[in-house]
Coordinates of C-alpha atoms in Angstrom, one line a residue:
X1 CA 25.7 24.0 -42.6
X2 CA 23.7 21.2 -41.4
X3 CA 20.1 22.0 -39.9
X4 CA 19.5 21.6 -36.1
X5 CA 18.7 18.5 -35.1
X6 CA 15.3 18.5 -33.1
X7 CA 14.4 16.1 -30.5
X8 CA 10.5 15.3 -28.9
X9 CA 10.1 13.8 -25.8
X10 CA 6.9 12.2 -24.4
X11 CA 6.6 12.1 -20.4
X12 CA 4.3 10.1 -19.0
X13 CA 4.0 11.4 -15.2
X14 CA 4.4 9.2 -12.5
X15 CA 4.6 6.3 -14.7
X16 CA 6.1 3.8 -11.9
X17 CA 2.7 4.5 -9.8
X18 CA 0.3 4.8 -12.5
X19 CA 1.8 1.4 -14.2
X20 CA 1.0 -0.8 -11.2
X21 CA -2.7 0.1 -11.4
X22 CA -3.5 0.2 -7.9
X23 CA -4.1 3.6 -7.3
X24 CA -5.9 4.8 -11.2
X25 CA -7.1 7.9 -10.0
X26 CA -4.0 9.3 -7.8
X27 CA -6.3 10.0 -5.1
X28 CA -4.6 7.7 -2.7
X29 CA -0.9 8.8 -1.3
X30 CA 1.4 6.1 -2.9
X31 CA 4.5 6.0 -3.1
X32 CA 6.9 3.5 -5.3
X33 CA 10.2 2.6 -3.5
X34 CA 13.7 1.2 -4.8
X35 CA 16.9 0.6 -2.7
X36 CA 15.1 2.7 0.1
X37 CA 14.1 5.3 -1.4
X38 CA 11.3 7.4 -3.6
X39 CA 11.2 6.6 -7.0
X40 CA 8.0 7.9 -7.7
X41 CA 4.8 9.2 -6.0
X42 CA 0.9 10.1 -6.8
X43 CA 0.0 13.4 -6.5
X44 CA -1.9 13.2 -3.1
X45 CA 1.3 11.9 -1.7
X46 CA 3.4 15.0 -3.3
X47 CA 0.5 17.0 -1.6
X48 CA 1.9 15.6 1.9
X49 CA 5.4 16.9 1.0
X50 CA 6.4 13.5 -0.6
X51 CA 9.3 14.0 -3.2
X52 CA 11.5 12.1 -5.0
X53 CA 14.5 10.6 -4.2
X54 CA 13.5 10.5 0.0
X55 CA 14.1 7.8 2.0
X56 CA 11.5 5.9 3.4
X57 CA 11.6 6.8 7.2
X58 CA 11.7 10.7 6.0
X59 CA 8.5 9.9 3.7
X60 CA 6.2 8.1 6.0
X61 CA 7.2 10.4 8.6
X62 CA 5.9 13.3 6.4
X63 CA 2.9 10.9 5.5
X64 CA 1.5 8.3 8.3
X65 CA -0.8 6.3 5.9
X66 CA 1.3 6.4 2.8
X67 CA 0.7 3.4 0.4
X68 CA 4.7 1.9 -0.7
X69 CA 4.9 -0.3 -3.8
X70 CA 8.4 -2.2 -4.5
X71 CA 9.3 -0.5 -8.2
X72 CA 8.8 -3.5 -10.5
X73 CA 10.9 -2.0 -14.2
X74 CA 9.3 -5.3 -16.1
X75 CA 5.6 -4.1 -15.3
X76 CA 6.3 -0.9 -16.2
X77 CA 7.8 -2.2 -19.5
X78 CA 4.4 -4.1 -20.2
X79 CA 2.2 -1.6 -19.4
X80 CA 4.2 0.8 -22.1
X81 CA 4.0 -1.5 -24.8
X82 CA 0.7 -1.0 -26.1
X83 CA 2.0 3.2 -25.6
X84 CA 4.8 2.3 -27.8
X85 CA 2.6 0.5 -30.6
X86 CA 0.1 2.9 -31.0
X87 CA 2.4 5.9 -31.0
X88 CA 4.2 3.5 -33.5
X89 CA 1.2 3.2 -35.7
X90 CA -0.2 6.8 -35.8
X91 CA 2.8 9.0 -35.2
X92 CA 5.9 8.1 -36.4
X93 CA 7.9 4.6 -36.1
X94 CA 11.6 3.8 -33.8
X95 CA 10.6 5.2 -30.9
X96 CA 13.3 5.1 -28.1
X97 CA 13.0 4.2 -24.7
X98 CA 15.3 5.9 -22.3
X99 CA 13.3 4.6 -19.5
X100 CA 9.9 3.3 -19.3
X101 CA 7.8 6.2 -19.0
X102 CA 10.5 8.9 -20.7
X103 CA 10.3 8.4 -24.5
X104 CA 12.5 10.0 -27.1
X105 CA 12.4 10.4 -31.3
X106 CA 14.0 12.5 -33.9
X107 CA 11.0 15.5 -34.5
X108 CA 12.3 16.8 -37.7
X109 CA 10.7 14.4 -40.1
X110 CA 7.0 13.9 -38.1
X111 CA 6.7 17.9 -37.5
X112 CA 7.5 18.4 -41.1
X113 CA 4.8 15.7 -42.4
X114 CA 2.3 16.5 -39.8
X115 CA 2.4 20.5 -40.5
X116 CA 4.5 21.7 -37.5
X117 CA 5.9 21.2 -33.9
X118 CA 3.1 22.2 -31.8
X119 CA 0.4 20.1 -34.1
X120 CA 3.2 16.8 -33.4
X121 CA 3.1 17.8 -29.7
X122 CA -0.6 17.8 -30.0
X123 CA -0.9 14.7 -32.1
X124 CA 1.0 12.9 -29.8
X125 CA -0.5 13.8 -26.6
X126 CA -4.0 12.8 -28.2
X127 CA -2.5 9.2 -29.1
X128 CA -1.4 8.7 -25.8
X129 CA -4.8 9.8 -24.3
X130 CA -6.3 7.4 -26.8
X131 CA -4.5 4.4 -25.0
X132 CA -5.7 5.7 -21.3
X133 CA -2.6 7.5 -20.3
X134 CA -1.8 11.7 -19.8
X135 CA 1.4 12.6 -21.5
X136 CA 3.7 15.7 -21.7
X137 CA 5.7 16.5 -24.9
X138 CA 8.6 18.8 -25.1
X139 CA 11.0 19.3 -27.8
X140 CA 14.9 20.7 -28.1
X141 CA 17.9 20.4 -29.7
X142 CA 18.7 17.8 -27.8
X143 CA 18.0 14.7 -25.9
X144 CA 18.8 15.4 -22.8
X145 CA 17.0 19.6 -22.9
X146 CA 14.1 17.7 -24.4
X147 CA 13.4 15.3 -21.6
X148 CA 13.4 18.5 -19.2
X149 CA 11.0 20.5 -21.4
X150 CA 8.7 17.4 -21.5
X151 CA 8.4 18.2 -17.3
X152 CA 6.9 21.8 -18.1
X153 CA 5.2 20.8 -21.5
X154 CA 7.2 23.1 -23.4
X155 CA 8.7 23.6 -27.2
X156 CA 11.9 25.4 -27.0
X157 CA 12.2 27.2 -30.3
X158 CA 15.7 26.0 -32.4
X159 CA 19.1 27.4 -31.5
X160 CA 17.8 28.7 -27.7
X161 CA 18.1 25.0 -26.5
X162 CA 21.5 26.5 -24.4
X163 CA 19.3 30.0 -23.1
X164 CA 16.7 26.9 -21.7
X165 CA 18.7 25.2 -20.0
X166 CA 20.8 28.2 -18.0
X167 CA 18.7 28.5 -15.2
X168 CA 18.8 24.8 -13.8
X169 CA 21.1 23.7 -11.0
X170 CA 24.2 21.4 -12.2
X171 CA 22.7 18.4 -10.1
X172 CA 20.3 18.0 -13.1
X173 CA 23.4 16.8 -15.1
X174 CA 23.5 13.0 -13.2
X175 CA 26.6 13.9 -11.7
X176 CA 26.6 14.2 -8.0
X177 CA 30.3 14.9 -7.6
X178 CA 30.4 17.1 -10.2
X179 CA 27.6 19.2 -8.7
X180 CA 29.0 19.9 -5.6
X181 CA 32.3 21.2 -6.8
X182 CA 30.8 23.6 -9.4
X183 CA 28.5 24.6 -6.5
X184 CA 31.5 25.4 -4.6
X185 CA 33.2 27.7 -7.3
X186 CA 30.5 29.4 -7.8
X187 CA 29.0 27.5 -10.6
X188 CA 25.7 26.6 -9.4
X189 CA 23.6 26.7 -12.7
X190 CA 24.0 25.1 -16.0
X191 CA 24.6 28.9 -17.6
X192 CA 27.6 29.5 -15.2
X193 CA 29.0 26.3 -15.9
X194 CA 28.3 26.7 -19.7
X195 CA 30.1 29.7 -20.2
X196 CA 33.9 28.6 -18.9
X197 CA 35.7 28.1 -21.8
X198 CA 35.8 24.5 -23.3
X199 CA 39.8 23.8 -23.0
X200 CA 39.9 24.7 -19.3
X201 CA 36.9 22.5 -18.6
X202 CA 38.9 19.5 -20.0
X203 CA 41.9 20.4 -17.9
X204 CA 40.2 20.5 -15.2
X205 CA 37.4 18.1 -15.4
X206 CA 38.4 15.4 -17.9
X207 CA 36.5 13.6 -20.4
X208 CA 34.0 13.1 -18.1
X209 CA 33.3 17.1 -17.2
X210 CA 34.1 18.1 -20.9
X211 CA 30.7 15.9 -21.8
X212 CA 28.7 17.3 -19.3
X213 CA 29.9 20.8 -19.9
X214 CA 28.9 20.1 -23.4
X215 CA 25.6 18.9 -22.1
X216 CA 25.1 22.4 -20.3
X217 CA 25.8 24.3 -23.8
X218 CA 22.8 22.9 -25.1
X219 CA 25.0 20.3 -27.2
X220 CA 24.5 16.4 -27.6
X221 CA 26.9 14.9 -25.3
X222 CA 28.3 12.4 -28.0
X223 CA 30.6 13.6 -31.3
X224 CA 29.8 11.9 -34.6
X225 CA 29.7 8.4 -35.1
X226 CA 33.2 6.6 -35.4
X227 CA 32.1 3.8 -37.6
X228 CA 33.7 2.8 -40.7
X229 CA 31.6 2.4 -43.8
X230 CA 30.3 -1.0 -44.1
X231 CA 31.3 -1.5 -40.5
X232 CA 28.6 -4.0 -38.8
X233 CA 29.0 -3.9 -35.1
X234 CA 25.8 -6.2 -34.7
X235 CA 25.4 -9.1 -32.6
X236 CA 23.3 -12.3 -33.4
X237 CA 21.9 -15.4 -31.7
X238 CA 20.0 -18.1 -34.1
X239 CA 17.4 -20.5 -32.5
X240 CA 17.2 -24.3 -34.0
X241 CA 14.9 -25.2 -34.3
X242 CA 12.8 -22.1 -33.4
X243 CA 11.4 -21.7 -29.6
X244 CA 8.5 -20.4 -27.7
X245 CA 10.0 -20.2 -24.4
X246 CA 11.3 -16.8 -23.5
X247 CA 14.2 -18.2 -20.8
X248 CA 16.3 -19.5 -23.3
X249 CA 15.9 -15.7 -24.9
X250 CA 17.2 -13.6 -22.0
X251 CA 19.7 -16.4 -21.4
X252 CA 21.8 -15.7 -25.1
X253 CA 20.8 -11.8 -24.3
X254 CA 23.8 -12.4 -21.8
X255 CA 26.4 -14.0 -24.0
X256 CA 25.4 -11.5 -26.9
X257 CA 25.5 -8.2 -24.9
X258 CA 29.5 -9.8 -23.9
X259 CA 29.9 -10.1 -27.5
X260 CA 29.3 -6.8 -28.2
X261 CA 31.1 -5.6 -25.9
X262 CA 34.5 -7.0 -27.3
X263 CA 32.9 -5.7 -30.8
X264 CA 32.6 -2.1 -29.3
X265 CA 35.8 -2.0 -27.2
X266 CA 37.8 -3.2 -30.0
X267 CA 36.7 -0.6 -32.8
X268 CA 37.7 1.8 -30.1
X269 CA 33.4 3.1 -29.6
X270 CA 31.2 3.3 -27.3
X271 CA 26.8 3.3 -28.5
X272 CA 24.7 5.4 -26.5
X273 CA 21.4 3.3 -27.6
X274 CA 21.0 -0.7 -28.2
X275 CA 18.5 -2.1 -30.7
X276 CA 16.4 -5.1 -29.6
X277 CA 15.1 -7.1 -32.4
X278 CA 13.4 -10.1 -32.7
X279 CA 13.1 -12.8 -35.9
X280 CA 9.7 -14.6 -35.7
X281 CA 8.6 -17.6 -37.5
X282 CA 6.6 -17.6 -40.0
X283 CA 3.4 -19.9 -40.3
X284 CA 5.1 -22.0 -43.1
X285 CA 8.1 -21.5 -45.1
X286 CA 7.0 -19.5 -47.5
X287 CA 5.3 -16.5 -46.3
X288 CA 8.0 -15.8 -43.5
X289 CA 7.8 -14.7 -40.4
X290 CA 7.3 -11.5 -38.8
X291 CA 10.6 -8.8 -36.8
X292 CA 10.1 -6.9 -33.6
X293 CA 12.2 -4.0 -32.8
X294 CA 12.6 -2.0 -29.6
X295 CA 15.2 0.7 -29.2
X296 CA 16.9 1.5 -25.6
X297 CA 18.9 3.9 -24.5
X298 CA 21.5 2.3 -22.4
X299 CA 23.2 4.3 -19.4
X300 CA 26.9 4.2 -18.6
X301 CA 29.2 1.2 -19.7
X302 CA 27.6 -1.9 -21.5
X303 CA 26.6 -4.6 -19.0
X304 CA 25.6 -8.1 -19.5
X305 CA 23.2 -7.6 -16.6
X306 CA 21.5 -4.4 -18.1
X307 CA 21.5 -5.6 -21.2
X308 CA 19.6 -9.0 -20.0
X309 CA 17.4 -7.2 -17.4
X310 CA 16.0 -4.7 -21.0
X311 CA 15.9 -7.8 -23.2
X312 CA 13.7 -9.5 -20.6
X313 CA 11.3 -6.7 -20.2
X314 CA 11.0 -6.0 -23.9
X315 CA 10.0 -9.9 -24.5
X316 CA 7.7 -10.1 -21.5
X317 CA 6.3 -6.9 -22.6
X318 CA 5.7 -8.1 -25.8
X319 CA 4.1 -11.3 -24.9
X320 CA 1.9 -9.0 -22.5
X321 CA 0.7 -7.4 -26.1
X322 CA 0.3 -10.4 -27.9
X323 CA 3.1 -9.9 -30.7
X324 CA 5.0 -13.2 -30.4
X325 CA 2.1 -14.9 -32.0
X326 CA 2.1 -15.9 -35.9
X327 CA -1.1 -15.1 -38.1
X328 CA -3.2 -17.5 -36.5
X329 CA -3.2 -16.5 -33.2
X330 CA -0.9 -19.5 -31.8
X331 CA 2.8 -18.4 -30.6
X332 CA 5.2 -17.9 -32.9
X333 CA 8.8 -19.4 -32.9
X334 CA 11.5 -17.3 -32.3
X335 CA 14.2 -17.9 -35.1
X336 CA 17.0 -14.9 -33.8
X337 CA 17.8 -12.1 -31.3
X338 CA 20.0 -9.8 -32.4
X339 CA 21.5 -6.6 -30.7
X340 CA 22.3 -3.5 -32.7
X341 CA 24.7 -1.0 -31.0
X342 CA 23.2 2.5 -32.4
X343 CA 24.5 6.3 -32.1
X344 CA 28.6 4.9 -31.9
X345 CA 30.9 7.8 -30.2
X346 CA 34.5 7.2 -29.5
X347 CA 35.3 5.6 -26.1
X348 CA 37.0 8.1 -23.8
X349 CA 36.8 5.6 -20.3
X350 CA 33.6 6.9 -19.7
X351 CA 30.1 7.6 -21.0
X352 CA 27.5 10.1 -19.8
X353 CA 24.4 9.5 -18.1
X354 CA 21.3 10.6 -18.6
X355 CA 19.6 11.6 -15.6
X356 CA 20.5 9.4 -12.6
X357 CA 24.0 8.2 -11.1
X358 CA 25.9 5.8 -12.6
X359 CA 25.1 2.2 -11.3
X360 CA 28.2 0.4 -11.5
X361 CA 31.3 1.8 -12.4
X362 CA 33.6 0.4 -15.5
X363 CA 36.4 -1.2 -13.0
X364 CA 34.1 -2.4 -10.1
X365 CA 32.3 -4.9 -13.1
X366 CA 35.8 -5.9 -14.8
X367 CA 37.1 -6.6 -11.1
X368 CA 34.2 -8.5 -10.5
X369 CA 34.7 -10.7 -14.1
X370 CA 38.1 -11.2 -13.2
X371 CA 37.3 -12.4 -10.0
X372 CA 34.7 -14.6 -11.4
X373 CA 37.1 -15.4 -13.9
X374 CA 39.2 -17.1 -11.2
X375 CA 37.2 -18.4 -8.3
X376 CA 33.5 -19.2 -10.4
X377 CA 30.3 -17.7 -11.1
X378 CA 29.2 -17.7 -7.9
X379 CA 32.2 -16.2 -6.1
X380 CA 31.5 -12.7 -6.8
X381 CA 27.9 -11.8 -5.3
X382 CA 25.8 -8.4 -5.0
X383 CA 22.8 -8.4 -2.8
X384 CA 19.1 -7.7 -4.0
X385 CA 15.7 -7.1 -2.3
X386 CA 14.1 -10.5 -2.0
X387 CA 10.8 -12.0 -0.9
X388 CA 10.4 -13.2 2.0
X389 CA 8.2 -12.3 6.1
X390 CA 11.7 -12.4 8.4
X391 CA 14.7 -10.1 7.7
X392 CA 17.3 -12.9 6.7
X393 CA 14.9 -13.6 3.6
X394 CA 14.2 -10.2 2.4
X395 CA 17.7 -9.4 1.2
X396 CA 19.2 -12.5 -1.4
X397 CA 22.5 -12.7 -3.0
X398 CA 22.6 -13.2 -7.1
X399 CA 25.8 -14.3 -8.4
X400 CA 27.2 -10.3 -10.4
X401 CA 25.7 -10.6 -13.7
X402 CA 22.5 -12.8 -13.2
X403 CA 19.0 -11.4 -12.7
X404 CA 17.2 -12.2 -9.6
X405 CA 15.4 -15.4 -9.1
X406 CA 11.5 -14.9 -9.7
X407 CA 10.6 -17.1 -7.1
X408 CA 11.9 -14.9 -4.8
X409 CA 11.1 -11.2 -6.3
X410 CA 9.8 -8.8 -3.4
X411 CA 6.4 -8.7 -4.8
X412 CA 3.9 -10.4 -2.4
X413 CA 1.8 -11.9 -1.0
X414 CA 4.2 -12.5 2.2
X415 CA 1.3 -12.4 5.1
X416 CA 3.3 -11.6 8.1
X417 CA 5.7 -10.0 6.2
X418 CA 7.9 -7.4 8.4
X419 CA 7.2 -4.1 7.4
X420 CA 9.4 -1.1 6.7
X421 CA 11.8 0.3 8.2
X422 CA 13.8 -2.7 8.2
X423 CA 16.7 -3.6 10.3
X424 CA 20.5 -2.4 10.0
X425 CA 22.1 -6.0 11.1
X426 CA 20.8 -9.1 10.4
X427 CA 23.3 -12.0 12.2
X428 CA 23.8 -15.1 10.1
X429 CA 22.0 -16.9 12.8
X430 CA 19.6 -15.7 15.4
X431 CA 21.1 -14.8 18.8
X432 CA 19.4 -16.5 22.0
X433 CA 17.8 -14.3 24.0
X434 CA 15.8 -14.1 27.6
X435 CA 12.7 -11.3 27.7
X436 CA 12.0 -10.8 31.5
X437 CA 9.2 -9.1 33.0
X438 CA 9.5 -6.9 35.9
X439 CA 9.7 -9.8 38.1
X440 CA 12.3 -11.3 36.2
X441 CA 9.9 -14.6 34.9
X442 CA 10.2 -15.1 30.8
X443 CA 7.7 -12.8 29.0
X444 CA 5.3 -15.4 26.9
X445 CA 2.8 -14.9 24.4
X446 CA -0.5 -16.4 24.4
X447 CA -2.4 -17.8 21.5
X448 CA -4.2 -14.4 21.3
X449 CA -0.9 -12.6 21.3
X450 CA -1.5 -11.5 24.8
X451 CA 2.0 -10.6 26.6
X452 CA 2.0 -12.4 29.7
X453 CA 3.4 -9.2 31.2
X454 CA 5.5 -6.3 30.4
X455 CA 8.5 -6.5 29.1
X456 CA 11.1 -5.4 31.5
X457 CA 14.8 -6.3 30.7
X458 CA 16.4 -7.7 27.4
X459 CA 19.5 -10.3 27.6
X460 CA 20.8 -10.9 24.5
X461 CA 23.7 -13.4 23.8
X462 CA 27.1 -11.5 24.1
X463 CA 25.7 -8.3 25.3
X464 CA 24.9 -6.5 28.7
X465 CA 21.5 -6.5 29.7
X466 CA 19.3 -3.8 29.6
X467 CA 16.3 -2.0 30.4
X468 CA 13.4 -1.9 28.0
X469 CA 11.6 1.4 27.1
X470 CA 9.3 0.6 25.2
X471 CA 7.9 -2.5 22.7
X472 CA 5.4 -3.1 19.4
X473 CA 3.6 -6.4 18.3
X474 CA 3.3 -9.2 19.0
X475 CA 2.7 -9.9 15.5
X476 CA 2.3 -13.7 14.1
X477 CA 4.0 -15.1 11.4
X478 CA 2.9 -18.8 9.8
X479 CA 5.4 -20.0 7.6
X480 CA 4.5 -23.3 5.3
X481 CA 1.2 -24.0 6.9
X482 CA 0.5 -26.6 4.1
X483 CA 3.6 -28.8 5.1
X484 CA 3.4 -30.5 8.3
X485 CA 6.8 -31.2 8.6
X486 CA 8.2 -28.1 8.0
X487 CA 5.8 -25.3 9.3
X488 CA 6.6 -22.6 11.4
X489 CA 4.3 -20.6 14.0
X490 CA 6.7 -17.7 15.1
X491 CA 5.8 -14.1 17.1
X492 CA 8.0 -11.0 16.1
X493 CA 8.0 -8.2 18.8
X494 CA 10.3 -4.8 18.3
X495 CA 11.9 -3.8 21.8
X496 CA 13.9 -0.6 22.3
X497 CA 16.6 -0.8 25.4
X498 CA 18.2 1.7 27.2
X499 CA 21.7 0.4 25.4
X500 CA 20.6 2.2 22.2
X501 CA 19.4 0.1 19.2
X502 CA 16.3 -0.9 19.1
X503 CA 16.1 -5.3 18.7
X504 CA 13.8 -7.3 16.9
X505 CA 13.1 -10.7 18.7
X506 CA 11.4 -13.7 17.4
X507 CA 9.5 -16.2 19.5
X508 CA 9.6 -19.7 18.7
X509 CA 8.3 -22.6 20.6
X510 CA 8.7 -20.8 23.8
X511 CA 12.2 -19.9 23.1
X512 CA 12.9 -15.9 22.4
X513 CA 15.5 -14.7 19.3
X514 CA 17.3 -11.6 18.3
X515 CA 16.9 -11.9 14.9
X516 CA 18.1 -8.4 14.2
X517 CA 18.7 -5.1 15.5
X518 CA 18.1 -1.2 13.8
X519 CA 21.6 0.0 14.7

């Protein structure tokens, strides 16, 4: 009988805060933000009852002053590198990164060469230390119990990975859906699910609930690998002559994760981790140049634009570090990218998740590359957070597939830049409106931002009028100061109405706007 396998985790806490650098100490409540909600947050914020996965109204409402940062993945990626190369170069080699700030590698070979478990555990959390960072470590039979003992520091012993992981709720399994039926039978631990035997779990559940049930039994989600002998699944992209650009890079990234797609679907597999690797040039011909590697665990089906997004943050991180440079210091010339597929399973239609929901789901991105397929590239959109001070700018549309323009990322500055919450409706164009005071003359602002008088009633274009209840601003916005043709001095005022939803109007050259309204 084989031996256990054993799996080590490294944690890094709070990594999306502590990887933007604007709060080093945690003694500031900050709070990083995605799709409207809490990714991650310092510890003075959790002291203010700020968790995880809240939406923004519920978390400044629990904390007035609390600091939000848009979650920015490549940043987080560049600040791990120099983690990565150290850990690389006094622990053990291949790390993988699940996510950045949640690092996994096989324990049995490290613990055995550096005398034991707890001395790894210790060995790592000192090299991590070393680089400026506080780490966790925990260790399991698997992956996915490893990462939860790395939250409580811990070292479950061999064989009592399943015993562990009994007392957690099923909505640490990734599946939402999942968790609230098991809930509803009764099932509301990983222990009660665990022991329902395996045939009526795939009856009931499917593929999908026969992998998390395994998942729950302390067993790694995926079988043993499907490939053939001599089987290369790899996917390559040469460079002539060799480039120092990294654009042209995450470009290919996209054609090459396609291609491997076709390669995986076609030997009937599915690979829970991709392999980044990069061919240098050498300073002449004959010494050669130098490889980077980067493993990533990828979660739920293979997309181009996952695939592109990780490629882009591994190169930026390692230009960050300094590693696409030759021996001389100058940059190196990248000759290759190539993408390994790594840990193959067979493909049952769906593939587990590793703490989190799925993003996209297998049909909604075929659907969307037929559609492409037959109206264009652009045809089929999805929208992101963008940069930008009025409403209408903050959300873009990127064709499905591409990665958001960097001219437009979220990140700032934006002076004037509307702050959170932000509107439910945006109209494709503003609305005309009329702001009346009391005596029914237009409400004006003066070039202090004094109201001329109270608001009193709100007529927007194709709705009643109504009563105002209360206002905030004025606040200024000046849009392309530097061009004379083409700047813009506008006022933004919130009004709430009697009608219900709260409005947010724009004044421009005397003229008042309903740009959008909260819904």
């Amino acid at each position: 009988m084989s031996p256990i396998e054993r799996i080590v985790c490294v944690w890094l806490p709070d990594w999306p805060v502590v990887a933007d650098g604007s709060n080093p100490d945690g003694s500031r409540a900050t709070a990083v933000v995605a799709g409207g909600k809490v990714v991650a947050c310092s510890a003075a914020a959790r002291a203010l009852g700020v968790r995880r996965g809240m939406r923004l109204r519920q978390a400044t409402g629990r904390a007035p002053g609390l600091q939000l940062l848009e979650r920015d993945v490549e940043g987080e990626t560049r600040c791990l590198e120099p983690v990565l190369q150290y850990l690389e170069q006094h622990v053990a080699p291949r790390w993988e990164v699940i996510r950045p700030g949640l690092l996994v590698l096989p324990a049995r070979g490290p613990a055995r060469y550096f005398g034991g478990e707890q001395i790894l555990a210790d060995r790592i959390t000192e090299a991590v230390a070393a680089v400026g960072f506080a780490a966790r470590v925990g260790m399991a039979d698997t992956v996915f119990a490893a990462a939860l003992a790395a939250r409580q520091g811990r070292i479950v012993p061999a064989g009592r990975t399943a015993q562990f992981l009994a007392p957690y709720p099923v909505g640490v399994l990734g599946r939402p859906e999942l968790a609230v039926l098991l809930s509803r039978m009764g099932l509301p631990t990983l222990g009660s699910f665990a022991v329902l035997p395996g045939s009526k779990v795939a009856a009931r559940f499917g593929a999908d609930g026969s992998t998390a049930h395994r998942t729950a039994r302390g067993l790694e989600a995926r079988g043993l690998s499907t490939r053939a002998p001599g089987q290369d699944l790899t996917v390559a992209h040469d460079f002539e002559p060799a480039g120092t650009l990294l654009e042209p890079v995450a470009f290919a990234a996209k054609e090459l994760a396609r291609r491997l797609h076709e390669r995986l679907a076609s030997a009937g597999a599915v690979c829970a981790r991709i392999e980044v690797a990069l061919e240098l040039a050498g300073a002449d011909a004959h010494t050669g140049g130098k490889r980077l590697t980067r493993l990533w665990r990828h979660e739920g089906k293979l997309s181009e634009l996952a695939v592109a997004e990780r490629v882009r943050w591994q190169l930026t991180a390692w230009q960050e570090a300094g590693a696409l440079t030759d021996a001389g210091g100058a940059a190196a010339g990248i000759t290759q990218l190539a993408l390994r597929p790594e840990a193959l399973s067979a493909a049952t239609g769906r593939q587990e998740l590793l703490f989190g929901t799925r993003s996209a789901t297998a049909e909604m991105e075929a659907a969307a590359a037929r559609l492409q397929a037959m109206l264009g590239h652009d045809a089929v959109t999805r929208v992101e957070t963008g940069g930008g001070r009025g409403p209408a700018e903050q959300a873009i549309r990127v064709a499905f597939g591409d990665v958001p323009p960097e001219n437009r990322l979220p990140e700032g500055p934006w002076p004037g830049r509307l702050p959170a919450p932000y509107p439910a409706w945006v109209p494709a164009r503003p609305e005309r409106a009329r702001l009346l005071d009391a005596g029914g003359e237009p409400v004006a602002v003066s070039a202090r931002l004094v109201l001329s008088a109270p608001p009193a009633l709100l007529v927007v274009k194709g709705c009643r009028p109504a009563a105002v209840q209360g206002w905030a601003g004025p606040w200024p916005a000046l849009e392309q100061w530097w061009n004379a043709d083409r700047a813009r001095r506008l006022v933004r005022m919130q009004v709430v109405t009697e009608a219900g939803p709260a409005w947010l109007l724009v004044l421009e050259q005397s003229q008042w706007w309903a740009e959008a309204h909260y819904g």
